[in-house]
Amino acid sequence: YNGSCNGGTDSIAKTFATADEVSFKVNLCNTGSSSASKIVITDELTNLAVPAGGDWNAEYDGSVIIPVESGTSPNQTLTFTLPGTVTAGSTKSLTFDAVVTPPGPITNTIYRFQNIARISTANGSWTSSTPLYLFYAGSRVPSKQEIAP
């Protein structure tokens, strides 16, 4: 892993509310000396659901890819089995969208959403995580607010 493989983190505050759509990008960077094959990305989602229409809008290396879903929305796991290989020194990206979805009835509670990606190949496995975002939902607090992780 090196700086050119960073998917991007920034210091700009972002705000989210219930039903906001968020996009995720997982960069696969092969800094090894051989091709990575049999690549599977398992993404655990917390308080994130499929966008309207039932489509995650997922793409890998510029092509549509359909994940296998398990669990119950809005806490589910997406499993992407990626075609082909990632050759030594190259980078490919997986992107998909999700909708912020707090559990149960809305109360004056702080909710969170998170995406934890686990990547496995024939050569090993790695875990990566997006920052943990917290948001408020309720009648006496702001309808949306990010709290830095």
CSV table of N, CA and C in Angstrom, one decimal:
chain,number,residue,atom,x,y,z
A,1,TYR,N,0.9,-1.2,0.0
A,1,TYR,CA,0.0,0.0,0.0
A,1,TYR,C,0.9,1.2,0.0
A,2,ASN,N,0.5,2.2,-0.8
A,2,ASN,CA,1.3,3.4,-0.8
A,2,ASN,C,0.4,4.6,-1.0
A,3,GLY,N,0.9,5.8,-0.9
A,3,GLY,CA,0.0,7.0,-1.0
A,3,GLY,C,-0.8,7.2,-2.2
A,4,SER,N,-0.2,6.7,-3.4
A,4,SER,CA,-1.0,6.8,-4.6
A,4,SER,C,-2.2,5.9,-4.7
A,5,CYS,N,-2.3,5.0,-3.7
A,5,CYS,CA,-3.4,4.0,-3.6
A,5,CYS,C,-4.5,4.5,-2.7
A,6,ASN,N,-4.2,5.6,-2.0
A,6,ASN,CA,-5.2,6.1,-1.1
A,6,ASN,C,-6.5,6.5,-1.8
A,7,GLY,N,-7.6,5.9,-1.3
A,7,GLY,CA,-8.9,6.2,-1.9
A,7,GLY,C,-9.4,7.6,-1.7
A,8,GLY,N,-8.8,8.3,-0.7
A,8,GLY,CA,-9.1,9.6,-0.5
A,8,GLY,C,-9.8,9.9,0.8
A,9,THR,N,-9.1,10.6,1.7
A,9,THR,CA,-9.7,11.1,2.9
A,9,THR,C,-9.5,12.6,2.9
A,10,ASP,N,-10.4,13.3,3.4
A,10,ASP,CA,-10.3,14.7,3.4
A,10,ASP,C,-10.7,15.3,4.7
A,11,SER,N,-10.5,16.6,4.9
A,11,SER,CA,-10.8,17.2,6.2
A,11,SER,C,-12.1,18.0,6.0
A,12,ILE,N,-12.8,17.9,4.9
A,12,ILE,CA,-14.0,18.6,4.7
A,12,ILE,C,-15.2,17.9,5.4
A,13,ALA,N,-15.9,18.7,6.3
A,13,ALA,CA,-17.0,18.1,7.0
A,13,ALA,C,-18.1,17.8,6.0
A,14,LYS,N,-18.7,16.6,6.3
A,14,LYS,CA,-19.8,16.2,5.4
A,14,LYS,C,-21.0,16.0,6.4
A,15,THR,N,-22.2,16.3,5.8
A,15,THR,CA,-23.4,16.0,6.6
A,15,THR,C,-24.3,15.0,6.0
A,16,PHE,N,-25.0,14.2,6.8
A,16,PHE,CA,-25.8,13.2,6.3
A,16,PHE,C,-27.1,13.1,7.0
A,17,ALA,N,-28.2,12.8,6.4
A,17,ALA,CA,-29.5,12.7,7.0
A,17,ALA,C,-30.1,11.3,6.5
A,18,THR,N,-31.1,10.9,7.2
A,18,THR,CA,-31.8,9.7,6.8
A,18,THR,C,-32.2,9.8,5.4
A,19,ALA,N,-32.0,8.8,4.6
A,19,ALA,CA,-32.3,8.6,3.2
A,19,ALA,C,-31.3,9.3,2.3
A,20,ASP,N,-30.2,9.9,2.8
A,20,ASP,CA,-29.2,10.4,1.9
A,20,ASP,C,-28.4,9.2,1.3
A,21,GLU,N,-28.1,9.4,0.0
A,21,GLU,CA,-27.3,8.4,-0.7
A,21,GLU,C,-25.8,8.7,-0.5
A,22,VAL,N,-25.0,7.7,-0.2
A,22,VAL,CA,-23.6,7.9,-0.1
A,22,VAL,C,-22.9,6.9,-1.0
A,23,SER,N,-21.7,7.2,-1.5
A,23,SER,CA,-21.0,6.4,-2.4
A,23,SER,C,-19.7,5.9,-1.8
A,24,PHE,N,-19.3,4.7,-2.0
A,24,PHE,CA,-18.1,4.1,-1.5
A,24,PHE,C,-17.2,3.7,-2.6
A,25,LYS,N,-15.9,3.8,-2.4
A,25,LYS,CA,-14.9,3.4,-3.4
A,25,LYS,C,-13.8,2.6,-2.6
A,26,VAL,N,-13.6,1.4,-3.1
A,26,VAL,CA,-12.5,0.5,-2.6
A,26,VAL,C,-11.5,0.4,-3.7
A,27,ASN,N,-10.3,0.9,-3.4
A,27,ASN,CA,-9.2,0.8,-4.4
A,27,ASN,C,-8.4,-0.5,-4.1
A,28,LEU,N,-8.1,-1.3,-5.1
A,28,LEU,CA,-7.3,-2.5,-5.0
A,28,LEU,C,-6.0,-2.2,-5.6
A,29,CYS,N,-5.0,-2.1,-4.8
A,29,CYS,CA,-3.6,-1.7,-5.3
A,29,CYS,C,-2.7,-2.9,-5.1
A,30,ASN,N,-2.2,-3.4,-6.1
A,30,ASN,CA,-1.2,-4.5,-6.0
A,30,ASN,C,0.2,-4.0,-6.0
A,31,THR,N,0.8,-3.9,-4.9
A,31,THR,CA,2.2,-3.4,-4.8
A,31,THR,C,3.1,-4.6,-4.6
A,32,GLY,N,2.6,-5.8,-4.8
A,32,GLY,CA,3.5,-7.0,-4.8
A,32,GLY,C,4.2,-7.2,-6.1
A,33,SER,N,4.8,-8.4,-6.2
A,33,SER,CA,5.6,-8.7,-7.4
A,33,SER,C,4.8,-9.7,-8.3
A,34,SER,N,3.6,-10.2,-7.9
A,34,SER,CA,2.9,-11.1,-8.8
A,34,SER,C,1.4,-10.7,-8.8
A,35,SER,N,0.7,-11.2,-9.8
A,35,SER,CA,-0.7,-10.9,-9.9
A,35,SER,C,-1.5,-11.5,-8.8
A,36,ALA,N,-2.6,-10.7,-8.4
A,36,ALA,CA,-3.5,-11.1,-7.3
A,36,ALA,C,-4.7,-11.7,-8.1
A,37,SER,N,-5.1,-12.9,-7.6
A,37,SER,CA,-6.2,-13.6,-8.3
A,37,SER,C,-7.2,-14.1,-7.2
A,38,LYS,N,-8.4,-14.6,-7.7
A,38,LYS,CA,-9.4,-15.1,-6.8
A,38,LYS,C,-9.8,-14.0,-5.8
A,39,ILE,N,-10.1,-12.8,-6.2
A,39,ILE,CA,-10.3,-11.7,-5.3
A,39,ILE,C,-11.8,-11.6,-4.9
A,40,VAL,N,-12.0,-11.6,-3.6
A,40,VAL,CA,-13.3,-11.4,-3.1
A,40,VAL,C,-13.3,-10.3,-2.1
A,41,ILE,N,-14.3,-9.3,-2.3
A,41,ILE,CA,-14.4,-8.3,-1.3
A,41,ILE,C,-15.7,-8.5,-0.6
A,42,THR,N,-15.6,-8.5,0.7
A,42,THR,CA,-16.8,-8.7,1.6
A,42,THR,C,-17.0,-7.4,2.4
A,43,ASP,N,-18.1,-6.8,2.1
A,43,ASP,CA,-18.4,-5.5,2.7
A,43,ASP,C,-19.5,-5.6,3.8
A,44,GLU,N,-19.2,-5.3,5.0
A,44,GLU,CA,-20.2,-5.3,6.1
A,44,GLU,C,-20.7,-3.8,6.2
A,45,LEU,N,-22.0,-3.7,6.1
A,45,LEU,CA,-22.7,-2.4,6.1
A,45,LEU,C,-23.5,-2.3,7.4
A,46,THR,N,-23.4,-1.1,8.1
A,46,THR,CA,-24.2,-0.9,9.3
A,46,THR,C,-25.0,0.4,9.0
A,47,ASN,N,-26.3,0.2,9.1
A,47,ASN,CA,-27.3,1.3,8.9
A,47,ASN,C,-27.2,1.9,7.5
A,48,LEU,N,-26.9,1.0,6.5
A,48,LEU,CA,-26.9,1.4,5.1
A,48,LEU,C,-27.7,0.4,4.3
A,49,ALA,N,-28.6,0.9,3.5
A,49,ALA,CA,-29.4,0.1,2.7
A,49,ALA,C,-29.3,0.3,1.2
A,50,VAL,N,-29.8,-0.6,0.4
A,50,VAL,CA,-29.8,-0.5,-1.0
A,50,VAL,C,-30.6,0.7,-1.5
A,51,PRO,N,-30.1,1.5,-2.4
A,51,PRO,CA,-30.8,2.7,-2.9
A,51,PRO,C,-32.2,2.3,-3.6
A,52,ALA,N,-33.0,3.2,-3.8
A,52,ALA,CA,-34.3,3.0,-4.4
A,52,ALA,C,-34.1,2.3,-5.7
A,53,GLY,N,-35.0,1.4,-6.0
A,53,GLY,CA,-34.9,0.6,-7.2
A,53,GLY,C,-34.2,-0.7,-7.0
A,54,GLY,N,-33.6,-0.9,-5.8
A,54,GLY,CA,-33.0,-2.2,-5.5
A,54,GLY,C,-31.6,-2.4,-6.2
A,55,ASP,N,-30.9,-1.4,-6.6
A,55,ASP,CA,-29.6,-1.5,-7.3
A,55,ASP,C,-28.6,-0.8,-6.5
A,56,TRP,N,-27.5,-1.5,-6.2
A,56,TRP,CA,-26.3,-0.9,-5.5
A,56,TRP,C,-25.5,0.0,-6.4
A,57,ASN,N,-25.8,0.1,-7.7
A,57,ASN,CA,-25.0,0.8,-8.7
A,57,ASN,C,-23.5,0.5,-8.6
A,58,ALA,N,-23.2,-0.8,-8.4
A,58,ALA,CA,-21.9,-1.2,-8.3
A,58,ALA,C,-21.1,-1.4,-9.6
A,59,GLU,N,-19.9,-1.0,-9.6
A,59,GLU,CA,-19.0,-1.1,-10.7
A,59,GLU,C,-17.6,-1.5,-10.3
A,60,TYR,N,-17.0,-2.4,-11.1
A,60,TYR,CA,-15.6,-2.8,-10.8
A,60,TYR,C,-14.9,-2.6,-12.1
A,61,ASP,N,-13.8,-1.9,-12.1
A,61,ASP,CA,-13.0,-1.7,-13.2
A,61,ASP,C,-13.8,-1.2,-14.5
A,62,GLY,N,-14.8,-0.4,-14.2
A,62,GLY,CA,-15.6,0.2,-15.3
A,62,GLY,C,-16.8,-0.6,-15.7
A,63,SER,N,-17.0,-1.8,-15.2
A,63,SER,CA,-18.1,-2.7,-15.6
A,63,SER,C,-19.0,-2.9,-14.4
A,64,VAL,N,-20.3,-3.1,-14.7
A,64,VAL,CA,-21.3,-3.4,-13.7
A,64,VAL,C,-21.0,-4.7,-13.0
A,65,ILE,N,-21.1,-4.8,-11.7
A,65,ILE,CA,-21.0,-6.0,-10.9
A,65,ILE,C,-22.1,-6.1,-9.9
A,66,ILE,N,-22.6,-7.3,-9.8
A,66,ILE,CA,-23.8,-7.5,-8.9
A,66,ILE,C,-23.3,-8.3,-7.6
A,67,PRO,N,-23.4,-7.7,-6.4
A,67,PRO,CA,-23.0,-8.4,-5.2
A,67,PRO,C,-24.0,-9.5,-4.8
A,68,VAL,N,-23.5,-10.4,-4.0
A,68,VAL,CA,-24.4,-11.4,-3.3
A,68,VAL,C,-24.7,-10.7,-2.0
A,69,GLU,N,-26.0,-10.6,-1.6
A,69,GLU,CA,-26.4,-9.9,-0.4
A,69,GLU,C,-26.8,-11.0,0.7
A,70,SER,N,-26.4,-10.7,1.9
A,70,SER,CA,-26.8,-11.5,3.1
A,70,SER,C,-27.1,-10.6,4.2
A,71,GLY,N,-27.9,-11.1,5.2
A,71,GLY,CA,-28.3,-10.3,6.3
A,71,GLY,C,-29.6,-9.6,6.0
A,72,THR,N,-30.0,-8.7,7.0
A,72,THR,CA,-31.2,-8.0,6.9
A,72,THR,C,-30.9,-6.5,6.8
A,73,SER,N,-31.5,-5.9,5.8
A,73,SER,CA,-31.3,-4.4,5.7
A,73,SER,C,-31.9,-3.7,7.0
A,74,PRO,N,-31.2,-2.7,7.5
A,74,PRO,CA,-30.0,-2.0,6.9
A,74,PRO,C,-28.7,-2.5,7.3
A,75,ASN,N,-28.6,-3.7,7.9
A,75,ASN,CA,-27.3,-4.2,8.4
A,75,ASN,C,-27.1,-5.5,7.6
A,76,GLN,N,-26.3,-5.4,6.5
A,76,GLN,CA,-26.1,-6.5,5.7
A,76,GLN,C,-24.7,-6.6,5.2
A,77,THR,N,-24.4,-7.7,4.5
A,77,THR,CA,-23.1,-7.9,4.0
A,77,THR,C,-23.2,-8.1,2.4
A,78,LEU,N,-22.4,-7.4,1.7
A,78,LEU,CA,-22.3,-7.5,0.3
A,78,LEU,C,-21.0,-8.3,0.0
A,79,THR,N,-21.1,-9.3,-0.9
A,79,THR,CA,-19.9,-10.0,-1.3
A,79,THR,C,-19.7,-9.9,-2.8
A,80,PHE,N,-18.6,-9.3,-3.2
A,80,PHE,CA,-18.2,-9.1,-4.6
A,80,PHE,C,-17.1,-10.1,-5.0
A,81,THR,N,-17.4,-11.0,-5.9
A,81,THR,CA,-16.4,-11.9,-6.4
A,81,THR,C,-15.9,-11.2,-7.7
A,82,LEU,N,-14.6,-10.8,-7.7
A,82,LEU,CA,-14.1,-10.0,-8.8
A,82,LEU,C,-13.5,-10.8,-9.9
A,83,PRO,N,-13.8,-10.5,-11.2
A,83,PRO,CA,-13.3,-11.3,-12.3
A,83,PRO,C,-11.8,-10.9,-12.5
A,84,GLY,N,-11.1,-11.9,-13.1
A,84,GLY,CA,-9.7,-11.7,-13.5
A,84,GLY,C,-8.8,-11.5,-12.4
A,85,THR,N,-7.7,-10.8,-12.7
A,85,THR,CA,-6.6,-10.5,-11.7
A,85,THR,C,-6.3,-9.1,-11.7
A,86,VAL,N,-5.5,-8.7,-10.6
A,86,VAL,CA,-4.9,-7.4,-10.5
A,86,VAL,C,-3.4,-7.6,-10.7
A,87,THR,N,-2.9,-7.2,-11.8
A,87,THR,CA,-1.5,-7.4,-12.0
A,87,THR,C,-0.6,-6.6,-11.1
A,88,ALA,N,0.6,-7.1,-10.9
A,88,ALA,CA,1.6,-6.4,-10.0
A,88,ALA,C,1.8,-4.9,-10.5
A,89,GLY,N,1.7,-4.0,-9.6
A,89,GLY,CA,1.9,-2.6,-9.9
A,89,GLY,C,0.7,-1.9,-10.4
A,90,SER,N,-0.5,-2.6,-10.5
A,90,SER,CA,-1.7,-1.9,-11.0
A,90,SER,C,-2.7,-1.7,-9.9
A,91,THR,N,-3.7,-0.8,-10.2
A,91,THR,CA,-4.8,-0.5,-9.3
A,91,THR,C,-6.1,-0.6,-10.0
A,92,LYS,N,-7.1,-1.2,-9.4
A,92,LYS,CA,-8.4,-1.2,-9.9
A,92,LYS,C,-9.4,-0.8,-8.8
A,93,SER,N,-10.6,-0.4,-9.1
A,93,SER,CA,-11.5,0.2,-8.1
A,93,SER,C,-12.9,-0.5,-8.2
A,94,LEU,N,-13.5,-0.6,-7.0
A,94,LEU,CA,-14.8,-1.1,-6.9
A,94,LEU,C,-15.6,0.1,-6.3
A,95,THR,N,-16.7,0.5,-6.8
A,95,THR,CA,-17.6,1.5,-6.3
A,95,THR,C,-19.0,1.0,-6.1
A,96,PHE,N,-19.7,1.6,-5.1
A,96,PHE,CA,-21.1,1.3,-5.0
A,96,PHE,C,-21.8,2.3,-4.2
A,97,ASP,N,-23.1,2.4,-4.2
A,97,ASP,CA,-23.9,3.4,-3.5
A,97,ASP,C,-24.7,2.7,-2.4
A,98,ALA,N,-25.1,3.5,-1.4
A,98,ALA,CA,-25.9,3.0,-0.3
A,98,ALA,C,-26.7,4.2,0.2
A,99,VAL,N,-27.8,3.9,1.0
A,99,VAL,CA,-28.6,4.9,1.5
A,99,VAL,C,-28.6,4.9,3.1
A,100,VAL,N,-28.3,6.0,3.7
A,100,VAL,CA,-28.3,6.1,5.2
A,100,VAL,C,-29.7,5.7,5.7
A,101,THR,N,-29.7,4.7,6.6
A,101,THR,CA,-31.0,4.1,7.0
A,101,THR,C,-30.9,3.8,8.5
A,102,PRO,N,-31.4,4.6,9.4
A,102,PRO,CA,-31.3,4.2,10.8
A,102,PRO,C,-32.3,3.1,11.2
A,103,PRO,N,-32.0,2.4,12.2
A,103,PRO,CA,-32.9,1.3,12.5
A,103,PRO,C,-34.2,1.8,13.2
A,104,GLY,N,-35.2,1.0,13.1
A,104,GLY,CA,-36.5,1.3,13.8
A,104,GLY,C,-37.0,2.7,13.7
A,105,PRO,N,-37.9,3.1,14.7
A,105,PRO,CA,-38.4,4.4,14.6
A,105,PRO,C,-37.4,5.5,15.0
A,106,ILE,N,-37.5,6.6,14.4
A,106,ILE,CA,-36.6,7.8,14.6
A,106,ILE,C,-36.9,8.3,16.0
A,107,THR,N,-35.8,8.4,16.8
A,107,THR,CA,-35.9,9.0,18.1
A,107,THR,C,-34.7,10.0,18.3
A,108,ASN,N,-34.7,10.6,19.4
A,108,ASN,CA,-33.5,11.6,19.7
A,108,ASN,C,-32.3,10.8,20.0
A,109,THR,N,-31.8,10.1,19.1
A,109,THR,CA,-30.7,9.2,19.3
A,109,THR,C,-29.6,9.4,18.3
A,110,ILE,N,-28.4,9.1,18.7
A,110,ILE,CA,-27.3,9.2,17.7
A,110,ILE,C,-27.1,7.8,17.0
A,111,TYR,N,-27.2,7.8,15.7
A,111,TYR,CA,-27.0,6.6,15.0
A,111,TYR,C,-25.6,6.6,14.3
A,112,ARG,N,-25.2,5.5,13.8
A,112,ARG,CA,-23.9,5.5,13.0
A,112,ARG,C,-24.1,4.7,11.8
A,113,PHE,N,-23.3,5.0,10.8
A,113,PHE,CA,-23.2,4.1,9.7
A,113,PHE,C,-21.7,3.8,9.4
A,114,GLN,N,-21.4,2.6,8.9
A,114,GLN,CA,-20.0,2.3,8.7
A,114,GLN,C,-20.0,1.2,7.6
A,115,ASN,N,-18.9,1.2,6.9
A,115,ASN,CA,-18.6,0.2,5.8
A,115,ASN,C,-17.3,-0.4,6.1
A,116,ILE,N,-17.2,-1.7,6.4
A,116,ILE,CA,-16.0,-2.4,6.7
A,116,ILE,C,-15.7,-3.4,5.5
A,117,ALA,N,-14.7,-3.2,4.8
A,117,ALA,CA,-14.3,-4.0,3.6
A,117,ALA,C,-13.2,-5.0,4.0
A,118,ARG,N,-13.5,-6.3,3.7
A,118,ARG,CA,-12.4,-7.3,3.8
A,118,ARG,C,-12.1,-7.8,2.4
A,119,ILE,N,-10.9,-7.8,2.1
A,119,ILE,CA,-10.4,-8.2,0.8
A,119,ILE,C,-9.6,-9.5,0.9
A,120,SER,N,-10.0,-10.5,0.2
A,120,SER,CA,-9.2,-11.7,0.2
A,120,SER,C,-8.8,-12.1,-1.2
A,121,THR,N,-7.6,-12.7,-1.4
A,121,THR,CA,-7.1,-13.1,-2.7
A,121,THR,C,-6.5,-14.5,-2.4
A,122,ALA,N,-6.0,-15.1,-3.5
A,122,ALA,CA,-5.3,-16.3,-3.4
A,122,ALA,C,-4.0,-16.2,-2.6
A,123,ASN,N,-3.5,-14.9,-2.4
A,123,ASN,CA,-2.2,-14.6,-1.8
A,123,ASN,C,-2.4,-14.1,-0.3
A,124,GLY,N,-3.6,-13.8,0.2
A,124,GLY,CA,-3.7,-13.3,1.5
A,124,GLY,C,-5.0,-12.5,1.7
A,125,SER,N,-5.1,-11.8,2.8
A,125,SER,CA,-6.3,-11.0,3.0
A,125,SER,C,-6.0,-9.7,3.8
A,126,TRP,N,-6.9,-8.7,3.7
A,126,TRP,CA,-6.7,-7.4,4.3
A,126,TRP,C,-8.1,-6.9,4.7
A,127,THR,N,-8.1,-6.0,5.7
A,127,THR,CA,-9.3,-5.4,6.2
A,127,THR,C,-9.1,-3.9,6.1
A,128,SER,N,-10.1,-3.2,5.6
A,128,SER,CA,-10.1,-1.7,5.5
A,128,SER,C,-11.5,-1.2,6.0
A,129,SER,N,-11.5,0.0,6.5
A,129,SER,CA,-12.7,0.5,7.0
A,129,SER,C,-12.9,2.0,6.7
A,130,THR,N,-14.1,2.4,6.3
A,130,THR,CA,-14.3,3.8,6.2
A,130,THR,C,-14.4,4.4,7.6
A,131,PRO,N,-14.3,5.7,7.7
A,131,PRO,CA,-14.5,6.4,9.0
A,131,PRO,C,-15.9,6.1,9.5
A,132,LEU,N,-16.0,6.0,10.8
A,132,LEU,CA,-17.3,5.8,11.4
A,132,LEU,C,-18.0,7.1,11.4
A,133,TYR,N,-19.1,7.2,10.7
A,133,TYR,CA,-19.9,8.5,10.7
A,133,TYR,C,-21.1,8.3,11.7
A,134,LEU,N,-21.3,9.3,12.4
A,134,LEU,CA,-22.5,9.4,13.3
A,134,LEU,C,-23.4,10.4,12.9
A,135,PHE,N,-24.7,10.2,13.0
A,135,PHE,CA,-25.7,11.2,12.7
A,135,PHE,C,-26.9,11.2,13.6
A,136,TYR,N,-27.5,12.4,13.8
A,136,TYR,CA,-28.6,12.5,14.7
A,136,TYR,C,-29.9,12.4,13.9
A,137,ALA,N,-30.9,11.9,14.6
A,137,ALA,CA,-32.3,11.8,14.0
A,137,ALA,C,-33.3,12.1,15.1
A,138,GLY,N,-34.1,13.0,14.9
A,138,GLY,CA,-35.1,13.3,16.0
A,138,GLY,C,-35.7,14.7,15.8
A,139,SER,N,-36.7,15.0,16.6
A,139,SER,CA,-37.4,16.3,16.4
A,139,SER,C,-36.7,17.4,17.1
A,140,ARG,N,-35.9,17.2,18.2
A,140,ARG,CA,-35.3,18.3,18.9
A,140,ARG,C,-33.8,18.5,18.7
A,141,VAL,N,-33.3,17.8,17.7
A,141,VAL,CA,-31.9,18.0,17.4
A,141,VAL,C,-31.8,18.2,15.9
A,142,PRO,N,-30.6,18.7,15.4
A,142,PRO,CA,-30.5,18.9,14.0
A,142,PRO,C,-30.8,17.6,13.2
A,143,SER,N,-31.4,17.7,12.1
A,143,SER,CA,-31.7,16.6,11.3
A,143,SER,C,-30.5,15.9,10.7
A,144,LYS,N,-29.4,16.6,10.6
A,144,LYS,CA,-28.2,15.9,10.1
A,144,LYS,C,-27.0,16.6,10.7
A,145,GLN,N,-26.0,15.8,11.0
A,145,GLN,CA,-24.7,16.4,11.5
A,145,GLN,C,-23.7,15.3,11.5
A,146,GLU,N,-22.5,15.6,11.1
A,146,GLU,CA,-21.4,14.6,11.1
A,146,GLU,C,-20.6,14.9,12.4
A,147,ILE,N,-20.2,13.8,13.0
A,147,ILE,CA,-19.3,13.9,14.1
A,147,ILE,C,-18.0,13.2,13.7
A,148,ALA,N,-16.9,13.9,13.7
A,148,ALA,CA,-15.7,13.3,13.2
A,148,ALA,C,-15.3,12.1,14.0
A,149,PRO,N,-14.9,11.0,13.3
A,149,PRO,CA,-14.5,9.8,14.0
A,149,PRO,C,-13.3,10.0,14.9
